[in-house]
Amino acid sequence: MILIAIGANLPREGGSTPIETCRWAVGRIAAIPGLRVVAVSAWYESAPVPPSGQPPYVNGVVNVAGEIDPATLLAALQAIEAEAGRRRTVANAARPLDLDIVAMGSCVRDAPDPILPHPRAEERAFVLLPLRDVAPDWRNPRTGHGVGAAIASLPAQQIRRLDDA
């Protein structure tokens, strides 16, 4: 099981809204050779973390099956981000697309990139709530925490499920 977080808070080149960009990204992920999309979460709207003057994000998680090297997957995801118009400037900048590998099965690695599982996944409601939609029994292979326990321990964060999005 490969879990990929999807987020956007700026229009994609060509004018797509953040929710349209997130849906587009699911199709681009499905086109990565050797991967198959198993499930797509509901979409959520969340305040930027850390707080800033940015517009809210649309977030979701996709559960993917297949065999791929972590570095190869990271490169493919970064190419999709670039195709959407993402330009890496400063950390936590607003962006038309953000794709993060949350976990790849039971893989635990500290280097090279990507670090797995994602080191801040358990701190973020915008990752954990959609992750629960597609992998309710997921356990962080580094900490052993289940997704439900991780959600219960979160501090308050501004997030809401988007209906009919």
Tab-separated table of C-alpha atoms in Angstrom:
chain	number	residue	atom	x	y	z
A	1	MET	CA	0.000	0.000	0.000
A	2	ILE	CA	1.365	3.365	-1.087
A	3	LEU	CA	-0.298	6.438	0.396
A	4	ILE	CA	0.110	9.779	-1.365
A	5	ALA	CA	-1.201	13.067	0.038
A	6	ILE	CA	-2.526	15.589	-2.472
A	7	GLY	CA	-2.976	19.296	-1.757
A	8	ALA	CA	-3.487	22.554	-3.643
A	9	ASN	CA	-4.365	26.132	-2.774
A	10	LEU	CA	-3.548	28.060	-5.965
A	11	PRO	CA	-4.945	27.678	-9.492
A	12	ARG	CA	-2.990	25.394	-11.787
A	13	GLU	CA	-1.497	26.821	-14.965
A	14	GLY	CA	-4.435	27.065	-17.318
A	15	GLY	CA	-6.790	28.253	-14.576
A	16	SER	CA	-7.996	25.055	-12.903
A	17	THR	CA	-9.322	25.460	-9.374
A	18	PRO	CA	-7.516	23.667	-6.534
A	19	ILE	CA	-10.155	20.889	-6.404
A	20	GLU	CA	-9.895	20.393	-10.162
A	21	THR	CA	-6.117	20.247	-9.868
A	22	CYS	CA	-6.344	17.614	-7.125
A	23	ARG	CA	-8.638	15.462	-9.273
A	24	TRP	CA	-6.301	15.949	-12.251
A	25	ALA	CA	-3.371	14.827	-10.073
A	26	VAL	CA	-5.161	11.560	-9.248
A	27	GLY	CA	-5.292	10.799	-12.974
A	28	ARG	CA	-1.624	11.666	-13.408
A	29	ILE	CA	-0.678	9.420	-10.459
A	30	ALA	CA	-2.713	6.593	-12.018
A	31	ALA	CA	-0.637	7.025	-15.198
A	32	ILE	CA	2.674	6.323	-13.426
A	33	PRO	CA	3.899	3.010	-14.898
A	34	GLY	CA	3.377	0.056	-12.581
A	35	LEU	CA	0.912	1.822	-10.264
A	36	ARG	CA	-2.832	1.386	-9.850
A	37	VAL	CA	-5.122	3.679	-7.850
A	38	VAL	CA	-7.029	1.595	-5.309
A	39	ALA	CA	-8.978	4.347	-3.521
A	40	VAL	CA	-9.313	8.122	-3.401
A	41	SER	CA	-10.386	9.871	-0.200
A	42	ALA	CA	-13.026	12.519	0.167
A	43	TRP	CA	-11.696	16.037	-0.358
A	44	TYR	CA	-11.134	18.344	2.598
A	45	GLU	CA	-10.568	22.060	2.965
A	46	SER	CA	-7.994	23.063	5.550
A	47	ALA	CA	-6.237	26.137	6.819
A	48	PRO	CA	-2.532	26.377	5.922
A	49	VAL	CA	-0.076	24.774	8.368
A	50	PRO	CA	1.712	26.695	9.750
A	51	PRO	CA	-0.886	29.499	9.797
A	52	SER	CA	-0.322	32.207	7.187
A	53	GLY	CA	-2.194	34.605	4.960
A	54	GLN	CA	-2.515	31.954	2.233
A	55	PRO	CA	-5.859	30.746	0.896
A	56	PRO	CA	-7.158	27.451	2.304
A	57	TYR	CA	-5.962	24.158	0.842
A	58	VAL	CA	-7.925	21.342	-0.736
A	59	ASN	CA	-6.490	18.037	0.507
A	60	GLY	CA	-6.973	14.342	-0.062
A	61	VAL	CA	-5.097	11.045	-0.011
A	62	VAL	CA	-4.842	8.375	-2.676
A	63	ASN	CA	-4.140	4.717	-1.898
A	64	VAL	CA	-2.053	3.164	-4.683
A	65	ALA	CA	-0.896	-0.397	-5.341
A	66	GLY	CA	2.190	-1.439	-7.260
A	67	GLU	CA	5.929	-1.822	-7.089
A	68	ILE	CA	8.142	1.239	-7.442
A	69	ASP	CA	11.335	2.495	-5.874
A	70	PRO	CA	10.722	5.392	-3.429
A	71	ALA	CA	13.146	7.723	-5.242
A	72	THR	CA	11.540	6.909	-8.600
A	73	LEU	CA	8.083	7.645	-7.176
A	74	LEU	CA	9.293	10.912	-5.656
A	75	ALA	CA	10.734	12.006	-9.014
A	76	ALA	CA	7.474	11.118	-10.787
A	77	LEU	CA	5.424	13.095	-8.248
A	78	GLN	CA	7.722	16.104	-8.514
A	79	ALA	CA	7.344	15.988	-12.305
A	80	ILE	CA	3.533	16.065	-11.894
A	81	GLU	CA	3.875	19.048	-9.523
A	82	ALA	CA	6.035	20.857	-12.087
A	83	GLU	CA	3.512	20.063	-14.825
A	84	ALA	CA	0.858	21.733	-12.650
A	85	GLY	CA	3.032	24.836	-12.407
A	86	ARG	CA	4.636	24.364	-9.025
A	87	ARG	CA	7.821	26.327	-8.567
A	88	ARG	CA	9.826	25.561	-5.440
A	89	THR	CA	10.618	28.857	-3.726
A	90	VAL	CA	10.352	29.055	0.063
A	91	ALA	CA	9.185	26.387	2.492
A	92	ASN	CA	5.416	26.228	3.023
A	93	ALA	CA	4.708	28.627	0.138
A	94	ALA	CA	1.287	28.575	-1.505
A	95	ARG	CA	1.272	26.169	-4.449
A	96	PRO	CA	-0.866	24.874	-7.274
A	97	LEU	CA	-0.059	21.283	-6.285
A	98	ASP	CA	1.707	19.442	-3.479
A	99	LEU	CA	2.212	15.679	-3.622
A	100	ASP	CA	3.776	13.906	-0.644
A	101	ILE	CA	4.496	10.232	-0.133
A	102	VAL	CA	2.974	9.499	3.265
A	103	ALA	CA	3.994	5.843	3.396
A	104	MET	CA	5.070	2.930	1.236
A	105	GLY	CA	3.977	-0.230	2.993
A	106	SER	CA	6.162	-0.948	6.006
A	107	CYS	CA	9.178	0.901	4.579
A	108	VAL	CA	11.076	2.994	7.135
A	109	ARG	CA	13.955	5.103	5.851
A	110	ASP	CA	15.739	8.241	6.989
A	111	ALA	CA	17.778	8.915	3.844
A	112	PRO	CA	17.973	9.556	0.998
A	113	ASP	CA	14.755	11.381	0.150
A	114	PRO	CA	11.994	10.545	0.508
A	115	ILE	CA	11.997	10.000	4.261
A	116	LEU	CA	9.411	7.306	5.012
A	117	PRO	CA	6.920	7.392	6.477
A	118	HIS	CA	6.445	11.141	6.048
A	119	PRO	CA	7.941	12.661	9.222
A	120	ARG	CA	5.065	15.110	9.869
A	121	ALA	CA	2.091	13.020	8.746
A	122	GLU	CA	0.897	12.330	12.300
A	123	GLU	CA	0.821	16.079	13.077
A	124	ARG	CA	-1.564	17.024	10.281
A	125	ALA	CA	-5.314	16.599	10.196
A	126	PHE	CA	-5.252	17.370	6.465
A	127	VAL	CA	-3.260	14.145	5.976
A	128	LEU	CA	-4.811	11.911	8.635
A	129	LEU	CA	-8.526	12.532	7.983
A	130	PRO	CA	-8.369	11.684	4.267
A	131	LEU	CA	-5.895	8.871	5.001
A	132	ARG	CA	-8.499	7.303	7.291
A	133	ASP	CA	-10.944	7.352	4.346
A	134	VAL	CA	-8.684	5.139	2.192
A	135	ALA	CA	-6.752	3.133	4.813
A	136	PRO	CA	-8.673	3.050	8.128
A	137	ASP	CA	-6.456	0.296	9.530
A	138	TRP	CA	-3.149	1.987	8.613
A	139	ARG	CA	-0.448	2.003	11.268
A	140	ASN	CA	2.613	4.190	11.061
A	141	PRO	CA	5.464	1.687	10.615
A	142	ARG	CA	7.878	3.933	12.517
A	143	THR	CA	5.733	4.733	15.572
A	144	GLY	CA	3.182	1.922	15.515
A	145	HIS	CA	0.374	4.467	15.966
A	146	GLY	CA	-2.897	3.704	14.218
A	147	VAL	CA	-4.564	6.424	12.193
A	148	GLY	CA	-7.477	6.680	14.662
A	149	ALA	CA	-5.167	7.174	17.649
A	150	ALA	CA	-3.126	9.718	15.715
A	151	ILE	CA	-6.277	11.685	14.865
A	152	ALA	CA	-7.436	11.574	18.493
A	153	SER	CA	-4.143	13.072	19.665
A	154	LEU	CA	-4.140	15.994	17.203
A	155	PRO	CA	-4.432	19.552	18.472
A	156	ALA	CA	-7.387	21.500	17.072
A	157	GLN	CA	-6.941	22.315	13.375
A	158	GLN	CA	-9.235	24.071	10.919
A	159	ILE	CA	-10.480	21.422	8.498
A	160	ARG	CA	-13.780	20.422	6.973
A	161	ARG	CA	-14.904	17.709	4.599
A	162	LEU	CA	-16.109	19.084	1.273
A	163	ASP	CA	-19.499	17.660	0.350
A	164	ASP	CA	-20.148	16.782	-3.294
A	165	ALA	CA	-16.704	18.122	-4.253
